[in-house]
Coordinates of C-alpha atoms and ligand atoms in Angstrom, one line a residue:
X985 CA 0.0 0.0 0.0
X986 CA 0.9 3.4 -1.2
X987 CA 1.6 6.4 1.3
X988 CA -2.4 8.0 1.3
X989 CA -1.9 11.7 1.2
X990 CA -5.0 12.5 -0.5
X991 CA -8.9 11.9 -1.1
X992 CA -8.1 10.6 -4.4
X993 CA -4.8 8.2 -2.5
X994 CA -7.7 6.4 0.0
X995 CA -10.1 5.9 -2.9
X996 CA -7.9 4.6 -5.2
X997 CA -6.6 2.3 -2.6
X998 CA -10.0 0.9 -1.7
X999 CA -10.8 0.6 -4.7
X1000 CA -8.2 -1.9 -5.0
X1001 CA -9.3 -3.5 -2.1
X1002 CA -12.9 -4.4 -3.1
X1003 CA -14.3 -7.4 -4.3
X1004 CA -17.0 -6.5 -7.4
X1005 CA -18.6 -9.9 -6.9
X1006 CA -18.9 -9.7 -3.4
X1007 CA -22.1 -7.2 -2.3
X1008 CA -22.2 -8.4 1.4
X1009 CA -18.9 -6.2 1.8
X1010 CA -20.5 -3.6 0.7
X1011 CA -21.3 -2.0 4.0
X1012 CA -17.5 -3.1 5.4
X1013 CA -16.3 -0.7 2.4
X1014 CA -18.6 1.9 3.5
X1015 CA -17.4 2.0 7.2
X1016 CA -13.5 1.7 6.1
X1017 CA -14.1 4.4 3.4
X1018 CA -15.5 6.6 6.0
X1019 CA -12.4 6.0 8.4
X1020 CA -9.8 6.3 5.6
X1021 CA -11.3 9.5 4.3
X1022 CA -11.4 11.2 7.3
X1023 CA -7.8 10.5 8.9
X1024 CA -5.7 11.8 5.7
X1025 CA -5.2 15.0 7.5
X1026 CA -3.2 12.7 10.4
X1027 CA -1.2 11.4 7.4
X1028 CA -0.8 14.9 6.2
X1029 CA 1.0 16.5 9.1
X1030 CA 2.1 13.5 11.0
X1031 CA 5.6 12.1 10.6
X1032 CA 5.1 8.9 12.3
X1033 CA 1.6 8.2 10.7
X1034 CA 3.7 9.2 7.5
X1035 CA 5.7 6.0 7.6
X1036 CA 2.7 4.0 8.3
X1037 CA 3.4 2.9 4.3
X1038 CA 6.7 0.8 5.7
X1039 CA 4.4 -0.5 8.8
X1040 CA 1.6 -1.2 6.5
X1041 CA -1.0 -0.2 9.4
X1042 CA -3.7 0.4 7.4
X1043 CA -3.3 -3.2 5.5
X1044 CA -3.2 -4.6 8.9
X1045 CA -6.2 -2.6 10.5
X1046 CA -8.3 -3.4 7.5
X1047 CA -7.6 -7.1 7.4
X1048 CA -9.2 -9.2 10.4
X1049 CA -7.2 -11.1 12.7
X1050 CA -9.6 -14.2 11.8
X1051 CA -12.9 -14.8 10.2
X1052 CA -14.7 -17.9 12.2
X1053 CA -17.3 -19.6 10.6
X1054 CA -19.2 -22.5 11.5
X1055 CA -22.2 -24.4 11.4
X1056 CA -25.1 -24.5 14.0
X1057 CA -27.5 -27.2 13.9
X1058 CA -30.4 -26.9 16.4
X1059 CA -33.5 -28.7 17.0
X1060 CA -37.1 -26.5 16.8
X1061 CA -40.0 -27.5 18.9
X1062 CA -41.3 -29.8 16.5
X1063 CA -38.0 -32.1 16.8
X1064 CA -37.2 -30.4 12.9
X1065 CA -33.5 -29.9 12.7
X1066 CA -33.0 -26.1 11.8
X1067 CA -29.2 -25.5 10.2
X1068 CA -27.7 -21.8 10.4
X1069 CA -23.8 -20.6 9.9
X1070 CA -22.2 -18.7 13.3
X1071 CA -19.2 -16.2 13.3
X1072 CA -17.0 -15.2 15.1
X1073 CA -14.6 -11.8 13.5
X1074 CA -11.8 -11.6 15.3
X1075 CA -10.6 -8.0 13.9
X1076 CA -8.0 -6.4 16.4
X1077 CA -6.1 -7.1 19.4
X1078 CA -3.7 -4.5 19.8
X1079 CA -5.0 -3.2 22.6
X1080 CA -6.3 -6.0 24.6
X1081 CA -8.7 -9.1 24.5
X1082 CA -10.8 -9.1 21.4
X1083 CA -14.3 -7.2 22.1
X1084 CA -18.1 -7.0 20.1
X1085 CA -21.1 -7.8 20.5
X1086 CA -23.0 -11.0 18.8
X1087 CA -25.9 -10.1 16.7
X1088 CA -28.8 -12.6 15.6
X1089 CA -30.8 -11.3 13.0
X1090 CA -31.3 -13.4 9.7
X1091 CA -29.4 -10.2 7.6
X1092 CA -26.3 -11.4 9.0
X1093 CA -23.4 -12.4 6.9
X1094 CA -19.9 -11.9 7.0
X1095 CA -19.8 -8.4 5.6
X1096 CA -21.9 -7.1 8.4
X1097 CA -19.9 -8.6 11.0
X1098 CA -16.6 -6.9 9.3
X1099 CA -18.3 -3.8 8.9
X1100 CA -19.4 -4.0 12.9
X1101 CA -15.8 -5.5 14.1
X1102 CA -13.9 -2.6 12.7
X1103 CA -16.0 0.1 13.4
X1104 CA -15.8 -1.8 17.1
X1105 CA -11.8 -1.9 17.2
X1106 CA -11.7 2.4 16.6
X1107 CA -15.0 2.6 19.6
X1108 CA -13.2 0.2 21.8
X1109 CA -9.8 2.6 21.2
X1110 CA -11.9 6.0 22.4
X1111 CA -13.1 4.3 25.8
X1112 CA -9.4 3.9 26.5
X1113 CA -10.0 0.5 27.7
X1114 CA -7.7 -2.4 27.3
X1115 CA -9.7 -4.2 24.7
X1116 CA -9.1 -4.8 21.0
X1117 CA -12.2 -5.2 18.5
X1118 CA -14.0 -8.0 17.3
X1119 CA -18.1 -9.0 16.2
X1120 CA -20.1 -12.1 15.5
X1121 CA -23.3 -13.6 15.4
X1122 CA -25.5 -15.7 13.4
X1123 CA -28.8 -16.0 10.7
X1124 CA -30.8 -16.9 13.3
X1125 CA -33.9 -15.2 13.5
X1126 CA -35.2 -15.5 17.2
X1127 CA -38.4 -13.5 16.2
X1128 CA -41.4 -16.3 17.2
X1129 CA -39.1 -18.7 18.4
X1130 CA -39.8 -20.3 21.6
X1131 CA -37.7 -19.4 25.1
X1132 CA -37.2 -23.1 24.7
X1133 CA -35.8 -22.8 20.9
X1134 CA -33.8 -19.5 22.1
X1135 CA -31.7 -21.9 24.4
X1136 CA -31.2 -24.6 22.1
X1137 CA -29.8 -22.4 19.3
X1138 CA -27.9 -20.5 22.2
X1139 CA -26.3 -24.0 23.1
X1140 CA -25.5 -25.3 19.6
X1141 CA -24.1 -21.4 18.8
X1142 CA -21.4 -21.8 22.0
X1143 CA -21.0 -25.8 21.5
X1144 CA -19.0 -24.3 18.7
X1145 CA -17.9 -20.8 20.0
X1146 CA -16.2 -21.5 23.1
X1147 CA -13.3 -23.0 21.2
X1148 CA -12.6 -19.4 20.4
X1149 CA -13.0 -17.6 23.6
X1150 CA -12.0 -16.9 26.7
X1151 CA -11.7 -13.7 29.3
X1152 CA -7.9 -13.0 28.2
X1153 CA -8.5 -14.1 24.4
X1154 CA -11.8 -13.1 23.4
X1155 CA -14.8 -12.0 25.4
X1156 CA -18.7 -11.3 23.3
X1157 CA -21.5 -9.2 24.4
X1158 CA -24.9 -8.6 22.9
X1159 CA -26.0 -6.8 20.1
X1160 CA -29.3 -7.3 17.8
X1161 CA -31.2 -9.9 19.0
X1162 CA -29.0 -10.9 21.8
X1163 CA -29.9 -9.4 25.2
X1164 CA -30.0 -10.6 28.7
X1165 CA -32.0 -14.0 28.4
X1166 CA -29.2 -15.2 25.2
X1167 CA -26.5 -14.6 27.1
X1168 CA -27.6 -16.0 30.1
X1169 CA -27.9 -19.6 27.9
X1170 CA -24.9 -19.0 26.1
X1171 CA -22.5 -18.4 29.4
X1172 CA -24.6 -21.0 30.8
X1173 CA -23.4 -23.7 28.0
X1174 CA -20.0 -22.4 28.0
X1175 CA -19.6 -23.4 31.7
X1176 CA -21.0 -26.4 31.4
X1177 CA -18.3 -27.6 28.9
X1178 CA -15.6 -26.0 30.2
X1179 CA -16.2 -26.6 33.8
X1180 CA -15.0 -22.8 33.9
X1181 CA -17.0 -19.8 35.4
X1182 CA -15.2 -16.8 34.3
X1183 CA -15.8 -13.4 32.8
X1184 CA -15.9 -14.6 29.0
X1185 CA -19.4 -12.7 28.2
X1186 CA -20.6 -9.7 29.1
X1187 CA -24.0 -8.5 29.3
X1188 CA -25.1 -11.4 32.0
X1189 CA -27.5 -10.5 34.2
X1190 CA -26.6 -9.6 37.4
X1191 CA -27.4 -12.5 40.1
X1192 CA -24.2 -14.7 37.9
X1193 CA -21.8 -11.6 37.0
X1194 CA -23.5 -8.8 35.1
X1195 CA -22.8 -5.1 35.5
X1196 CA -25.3 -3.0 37.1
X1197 CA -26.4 -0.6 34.4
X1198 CA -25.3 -2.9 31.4
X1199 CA -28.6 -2.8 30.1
X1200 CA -29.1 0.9 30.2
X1201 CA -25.8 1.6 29.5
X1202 CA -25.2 2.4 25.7
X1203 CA -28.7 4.7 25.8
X1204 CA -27.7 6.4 29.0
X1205 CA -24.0 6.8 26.9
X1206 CA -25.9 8.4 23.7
X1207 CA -27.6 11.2 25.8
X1208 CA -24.2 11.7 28.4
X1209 CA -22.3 12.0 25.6
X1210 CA -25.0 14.5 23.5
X1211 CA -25.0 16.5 26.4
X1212 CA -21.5 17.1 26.2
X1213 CA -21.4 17.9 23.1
X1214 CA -24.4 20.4 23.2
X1215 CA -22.3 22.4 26.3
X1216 CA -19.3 22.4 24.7
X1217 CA -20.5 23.5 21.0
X1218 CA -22.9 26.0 21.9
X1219 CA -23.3 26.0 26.1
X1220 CA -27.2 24.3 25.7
X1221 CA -28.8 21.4 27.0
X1222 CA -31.8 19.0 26.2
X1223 CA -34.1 20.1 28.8
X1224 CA -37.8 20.5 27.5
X1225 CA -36.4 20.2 24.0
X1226 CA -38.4 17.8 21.5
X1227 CA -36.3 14.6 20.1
X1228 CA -37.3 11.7 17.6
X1229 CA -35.5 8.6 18.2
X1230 CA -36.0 5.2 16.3
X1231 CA -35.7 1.7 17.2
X1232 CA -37.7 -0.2 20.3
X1233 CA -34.7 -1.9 21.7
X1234 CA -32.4 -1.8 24.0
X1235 CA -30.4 1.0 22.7
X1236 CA -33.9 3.0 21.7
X1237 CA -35.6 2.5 24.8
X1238 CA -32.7 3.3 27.3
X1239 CA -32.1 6.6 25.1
X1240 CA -36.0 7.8 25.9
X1241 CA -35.6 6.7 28.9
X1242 CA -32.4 8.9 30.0
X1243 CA -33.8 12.0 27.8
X1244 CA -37.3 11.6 29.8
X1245 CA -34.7 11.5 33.2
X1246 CA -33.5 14.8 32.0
X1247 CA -36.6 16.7 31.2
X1248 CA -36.4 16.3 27.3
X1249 CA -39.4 15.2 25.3
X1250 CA -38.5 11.6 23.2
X1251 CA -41.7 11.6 21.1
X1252 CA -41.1 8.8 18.8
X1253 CA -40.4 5.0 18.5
X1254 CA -39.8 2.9 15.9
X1255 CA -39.5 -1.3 14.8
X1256 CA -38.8 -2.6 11.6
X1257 CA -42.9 -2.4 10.5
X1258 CA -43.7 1.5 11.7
X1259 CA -43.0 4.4 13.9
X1260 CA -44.8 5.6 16.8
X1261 CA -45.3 9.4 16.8
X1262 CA -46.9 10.6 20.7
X1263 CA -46.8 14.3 21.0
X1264 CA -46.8 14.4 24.4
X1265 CA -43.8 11.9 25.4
X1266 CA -43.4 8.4 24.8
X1267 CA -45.0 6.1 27.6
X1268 CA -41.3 4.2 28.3
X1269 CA -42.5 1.7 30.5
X1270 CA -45.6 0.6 28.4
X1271 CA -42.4 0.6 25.2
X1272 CA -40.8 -1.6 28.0
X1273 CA -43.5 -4.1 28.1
X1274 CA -44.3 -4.3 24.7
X1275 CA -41.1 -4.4 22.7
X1276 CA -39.1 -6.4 25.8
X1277 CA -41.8 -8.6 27.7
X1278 CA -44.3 -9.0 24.9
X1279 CA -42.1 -8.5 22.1
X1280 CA -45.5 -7.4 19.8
X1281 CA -45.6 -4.8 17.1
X1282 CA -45.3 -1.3 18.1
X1283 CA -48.8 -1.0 17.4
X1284 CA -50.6 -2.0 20.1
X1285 CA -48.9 1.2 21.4
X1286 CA -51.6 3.3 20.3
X1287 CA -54.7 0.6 22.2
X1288 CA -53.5 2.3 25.0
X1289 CA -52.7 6.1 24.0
X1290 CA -54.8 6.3 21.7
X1291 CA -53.9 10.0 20.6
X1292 CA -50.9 8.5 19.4
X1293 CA -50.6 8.2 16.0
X1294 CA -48.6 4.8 14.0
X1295 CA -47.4 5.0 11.1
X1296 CA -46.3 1.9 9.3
X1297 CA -43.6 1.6 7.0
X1298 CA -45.6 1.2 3.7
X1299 CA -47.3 4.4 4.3
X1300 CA -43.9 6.5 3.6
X1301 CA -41.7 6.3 0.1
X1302 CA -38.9 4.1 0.1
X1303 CA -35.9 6.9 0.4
X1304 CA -37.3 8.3 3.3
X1305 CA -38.4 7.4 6.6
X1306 CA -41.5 9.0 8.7
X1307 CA -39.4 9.3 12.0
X1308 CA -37.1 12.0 10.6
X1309 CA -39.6 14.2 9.1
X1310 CA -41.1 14.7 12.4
X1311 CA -39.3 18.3 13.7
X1312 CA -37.4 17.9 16.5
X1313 CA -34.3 19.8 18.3
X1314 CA -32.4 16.4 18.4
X1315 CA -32.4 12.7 16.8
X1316 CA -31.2 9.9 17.5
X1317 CA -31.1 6.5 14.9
X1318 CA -30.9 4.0 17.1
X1319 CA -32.7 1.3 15.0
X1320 CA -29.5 -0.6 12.7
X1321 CA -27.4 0.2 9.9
X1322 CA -28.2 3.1 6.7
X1323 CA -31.4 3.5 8.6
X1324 CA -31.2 7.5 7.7
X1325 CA -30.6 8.2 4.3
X1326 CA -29.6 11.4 2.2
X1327 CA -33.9 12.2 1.9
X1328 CA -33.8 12.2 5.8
X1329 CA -30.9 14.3 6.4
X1330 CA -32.5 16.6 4.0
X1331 CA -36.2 16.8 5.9
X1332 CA -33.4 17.0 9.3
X1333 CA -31.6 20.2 7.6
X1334 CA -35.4 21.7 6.5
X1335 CA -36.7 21.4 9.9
X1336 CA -33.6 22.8 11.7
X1337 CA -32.6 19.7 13.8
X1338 CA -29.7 20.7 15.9
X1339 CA -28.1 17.7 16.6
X1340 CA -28.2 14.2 15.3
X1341 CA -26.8 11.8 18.4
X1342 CA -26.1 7.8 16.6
X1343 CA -27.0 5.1 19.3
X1344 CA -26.9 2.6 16.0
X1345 CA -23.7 1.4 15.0
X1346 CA -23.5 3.2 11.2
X1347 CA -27.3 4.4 10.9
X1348 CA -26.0 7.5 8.1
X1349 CA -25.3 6.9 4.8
X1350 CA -22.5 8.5 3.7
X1351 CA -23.9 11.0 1.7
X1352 CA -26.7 11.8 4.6
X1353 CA -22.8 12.6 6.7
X1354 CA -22.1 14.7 3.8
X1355 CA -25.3 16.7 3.5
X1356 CA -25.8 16.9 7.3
X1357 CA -22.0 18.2 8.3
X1358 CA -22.2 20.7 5.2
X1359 CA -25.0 22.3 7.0
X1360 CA -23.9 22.3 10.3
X1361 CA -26.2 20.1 11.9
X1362 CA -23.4 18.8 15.1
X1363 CA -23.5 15.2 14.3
X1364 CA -22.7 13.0 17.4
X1365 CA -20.6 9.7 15.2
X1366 CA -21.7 6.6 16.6
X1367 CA -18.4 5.3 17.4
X1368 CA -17.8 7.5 19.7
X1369 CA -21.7 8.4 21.1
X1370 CA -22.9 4.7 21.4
X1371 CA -19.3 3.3 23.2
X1372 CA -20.7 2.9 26.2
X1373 CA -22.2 -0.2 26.6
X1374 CA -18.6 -1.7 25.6
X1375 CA -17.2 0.6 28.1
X1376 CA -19.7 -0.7 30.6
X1377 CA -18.8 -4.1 29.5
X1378 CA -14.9 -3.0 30.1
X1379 CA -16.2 -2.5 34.1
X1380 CA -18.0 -5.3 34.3
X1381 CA -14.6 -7.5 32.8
X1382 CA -13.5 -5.6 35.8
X1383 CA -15.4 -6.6 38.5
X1384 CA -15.6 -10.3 37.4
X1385 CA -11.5 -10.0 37.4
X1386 CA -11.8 -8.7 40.9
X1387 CA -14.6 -10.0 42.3
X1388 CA -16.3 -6.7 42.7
X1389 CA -19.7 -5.4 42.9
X1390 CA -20.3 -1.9 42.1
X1391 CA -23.2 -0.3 42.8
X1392 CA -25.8 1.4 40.0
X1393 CA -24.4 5.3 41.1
X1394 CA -20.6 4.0 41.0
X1395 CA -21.2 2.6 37.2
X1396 CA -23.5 5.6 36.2
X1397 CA -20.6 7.9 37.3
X1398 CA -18.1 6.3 35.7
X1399 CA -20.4 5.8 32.6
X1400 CA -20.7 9.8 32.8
X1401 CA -17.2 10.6 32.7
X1402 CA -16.0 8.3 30.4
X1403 CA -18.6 9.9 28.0
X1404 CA -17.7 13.2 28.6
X1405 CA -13.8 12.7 28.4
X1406 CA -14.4 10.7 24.8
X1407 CA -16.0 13.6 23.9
X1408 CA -13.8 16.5 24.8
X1409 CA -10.9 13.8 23.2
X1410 CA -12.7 14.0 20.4
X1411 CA -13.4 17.6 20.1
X1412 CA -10.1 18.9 20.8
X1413 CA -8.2 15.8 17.8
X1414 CA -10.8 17.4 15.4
X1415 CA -9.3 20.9 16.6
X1416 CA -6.0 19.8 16.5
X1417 CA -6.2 18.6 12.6
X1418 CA -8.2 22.1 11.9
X1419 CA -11.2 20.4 11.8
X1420 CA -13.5 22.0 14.4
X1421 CA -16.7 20.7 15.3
X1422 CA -16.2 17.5 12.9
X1423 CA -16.7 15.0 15.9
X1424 CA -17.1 11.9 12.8
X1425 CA -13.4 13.1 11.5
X1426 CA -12.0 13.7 15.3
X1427 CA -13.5 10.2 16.6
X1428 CA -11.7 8.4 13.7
X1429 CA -8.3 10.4 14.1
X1430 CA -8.5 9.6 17.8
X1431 CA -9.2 5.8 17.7
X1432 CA -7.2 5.1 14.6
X1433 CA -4.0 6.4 16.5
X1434 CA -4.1 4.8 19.6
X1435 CA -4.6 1.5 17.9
X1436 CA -1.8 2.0 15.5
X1437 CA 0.6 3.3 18.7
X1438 CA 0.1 -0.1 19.7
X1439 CA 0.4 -1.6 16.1
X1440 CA 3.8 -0.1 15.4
X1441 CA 5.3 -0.5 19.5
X1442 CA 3.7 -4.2 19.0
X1443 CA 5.7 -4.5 15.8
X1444 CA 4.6 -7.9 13.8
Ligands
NDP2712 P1 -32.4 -4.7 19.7 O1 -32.5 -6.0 19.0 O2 -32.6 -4.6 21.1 O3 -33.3 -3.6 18.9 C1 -33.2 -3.3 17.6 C2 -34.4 -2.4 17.2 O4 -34.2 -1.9 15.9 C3 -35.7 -3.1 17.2 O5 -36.7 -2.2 17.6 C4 -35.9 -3.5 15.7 O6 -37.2 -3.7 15.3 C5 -35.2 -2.4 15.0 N1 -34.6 -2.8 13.8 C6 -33.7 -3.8 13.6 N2 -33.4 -3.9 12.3 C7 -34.2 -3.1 11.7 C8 -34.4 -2.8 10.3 N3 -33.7 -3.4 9.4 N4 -35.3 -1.8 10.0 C9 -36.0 -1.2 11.0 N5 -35.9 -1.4 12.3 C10 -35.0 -2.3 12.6 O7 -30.9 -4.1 19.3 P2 -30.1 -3.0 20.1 O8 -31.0 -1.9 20.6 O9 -29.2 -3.7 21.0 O10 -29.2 -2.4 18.9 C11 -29.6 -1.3 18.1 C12 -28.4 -0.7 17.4 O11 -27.4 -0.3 18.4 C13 -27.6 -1.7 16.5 O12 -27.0 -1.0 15.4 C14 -26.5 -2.2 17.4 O13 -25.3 -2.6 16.7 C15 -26.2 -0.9 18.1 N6 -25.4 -1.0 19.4 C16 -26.0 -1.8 20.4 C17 -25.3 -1.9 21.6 C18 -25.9 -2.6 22.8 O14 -25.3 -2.5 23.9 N7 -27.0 -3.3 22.6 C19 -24.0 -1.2 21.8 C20 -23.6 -0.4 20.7 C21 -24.3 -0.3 19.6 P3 -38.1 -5.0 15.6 O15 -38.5 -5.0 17.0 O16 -39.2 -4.9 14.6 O17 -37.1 -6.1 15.3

């Protein structure tokens, strides 16, 4: 690999990189092209980074560790035997045990993982934690599956995995589809083969191991973090402003949860069929029964508010989704990936958004980034907004190492001040390469070099 100097040096060089026939690394190129784009101007003006041609770092970062595949054969409750493929992307150790969540959704492939793994190895970097950066999952779709068929995918899935893991080697969390109940069966099966009960998962719940606050923690991180961000660009807060978020998950409902905690007004929700729009604040705990215990369609939202208006996805055109054209001081995507597209960053800009905070890991296109930095709207990168449920999951590696128990207020503070010092590391990296108030550039410059200090004093 060349020396990349310029716009035209990264492109060309991904170019190279790509694989025509190969449309599931389509997002992976997306999220590299995005990194590589924004850290020329470290290459620029940095002598070390400069020789990062001879060290080949980027080649290296780019390039995962190890791509684990593997079958998982599972029997349903009608004694049927269901087949899908589990992975495990190792991406990046340089700084410490490999670190991701695993996401069960039936979208997933490798490209997805790769896309998620080194997006997670520059996130992992900002919470200046010891951990490197890795994903997995599997095509399991555990929407109208039985608890019973949860567990014995969960079992089959770490029958396999645990070969791969371990709290100094490689250590999962949750993600899509994975919450408290999966990784309760999958650290379950992992001890039972190993005869080992150790800190190789986080996200357990919190009678065997878990964190306090694991579960809130990435949501509460989105609105810390936004917070900081809104003092430090223009001395505001989020009290009694009006936000849209999407998603109904853990991520969503955690985020509406810590704005309602501050006195801002979340008015939206959404799930993959429609978007709930209540003017007057969303009801969080009825979200919490529906999407968590009930797991039904955001719908049956509205049987109980019935001033609330759904709208389901059909009902909007394909570019565009209903949740952003709502006005609102701040969003927040906290739904999945390219959920918010150049057509919503356009109704964003016409209604004035100030801020747009990502809980999802890559929910902006890149040409939504484009339109939606050109005209100022503060854009909060997910990398470094949404980092801390792994930084969470950093303290509760922690605590099993030690045999600690913090308490909910000693995690929340250190959740708080972790958020706040990523983001003033961010802000002043993007002032330091002349690039003021680009918090998606300054999170990239940040992560990339302390991962590649490591790379280089590592050597190979
Ligand atoms: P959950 O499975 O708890 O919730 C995901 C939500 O998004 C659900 O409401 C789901 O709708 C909706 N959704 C999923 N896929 C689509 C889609 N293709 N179109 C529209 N809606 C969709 O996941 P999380 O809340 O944990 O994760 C959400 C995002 O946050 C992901 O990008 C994840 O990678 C990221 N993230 C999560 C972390 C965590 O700690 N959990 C940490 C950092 C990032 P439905 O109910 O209909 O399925």
């Amino acid at each position: 690999m060349r020396k990349i100097t310029t716009v035209a040096d990264a492109k060309k060089e991904i170019a190279k990189l790509k694989n025509p026939n190969c449309a599931e690394d389509d997002v992976f190129f997306q999220a590299m092209e995005e990194v590589l784009l924004s850290i020329i101007p470290l290459f620029k003006s940095d002598e070390v980074y400069m020789k990062s041609a001879k060290n080949a770092i980027i080649k290296r970062l780019i390039t995962p560790d190890r791509v684990i595949k593997f079958q998982v054969a599972w029997l349903d409750d009608n004694n049927e035997v269901q087949v899908n493929t589990g992975y495990r992307i190792q991406f990046n150790n340089a700084l410490g045990p490999y670190k991701g969540g695993l996401r069960f959704h039936p979208s997933v492939n490798e490209g997805i993982l790769k896309f998620l793994g080194f997006e997670q190895i520059l996130k992992n970097a900002l919470t200046g934690l010891p951990i490197g950066g890795g994903k997995g999952g599997s095509d399991f779709d555990p929407k109208g599956k039985s608890d019973f068929e949860i567990m014995k995918f969960c079992t089959a899935f770490m029958q396999e995995l645990h070969k791969y893991i371990g709290p100094r080697i490689d250590v999962p969390a949750g993600d899509i589809g994975v919450g408290g109940r999966e990784i309760g069966y999958l650290f379950g099966t992992y001890k039972r083969i190993t005869s080992s009960f150790e800190g190789v998962l986080t996200g357990k719940p919190q009678f065997f191991g878990g964190s306090l606050m694991r579960p809130e923690a990435t949501g509460y991180g989105v609105v810390y973090f936004t917070q900081k961000m809104l003092e430090l660009e223009f001395k505001e807060d989020l009290k009694d402003k009006i936000c849209t978020v999407s998603g109904a998950g853990n991520v969503a409902i955690h985020v509406i949860e810590k704005l309602i905690h501050i006195g801002a007004i979340p008015v939206t929700a959404t799930d993959s069929k429609g978007t709930i729009y209540d003017s007057r604040g969303i009801d969080v705990e009825l979200l919490k029964r529906l999407k968590l215990e009930e797991r039904v369609s955001l719908e049956e939202y509205t049987k109980i508010h019935i001033s609330a208006k759904y709208i389901p996805v059909s009902e909007y055109p394909e570019d565009a989704h209903a949740v952003w054209d709502i006005p609102c001081y701040g969003a927040f995507p906290c739904a999945t990936q390219n959920e918010l597209s150049v057509a919503d960053a356009k109704n964003l800009i016409k209604n004035k958004t100030t801020i747009v905070a990502e809980g999802a890991n890559m929910p902006s296109t890149p040409d939504a980034i484009h339109a939606m930095i050109k005209s100022k709207i503060c854009l909060a990168p997910a990398k470094a907004a949404n980092a801390g449920g792994v930084a969470v999951s950093g303290f509760e590696m922690s605590q099993n190492a030690s045999m600690e128990k913090w308490t909910f207020a000693e995690v929340d503070r250190k959740l708080k001040e972790t958020m706040a010092e990523i983001c003033e590391n961010v802000a002043s990296t993007a002032k330091e390469y002349n690039l003021d108030g680009n918090y998606v550039a300054g999170a990239n410059i940040a992560g990339f070099k302390r991962v590649a200090d490591a790379m280089i004093a590592e050597g190979i």
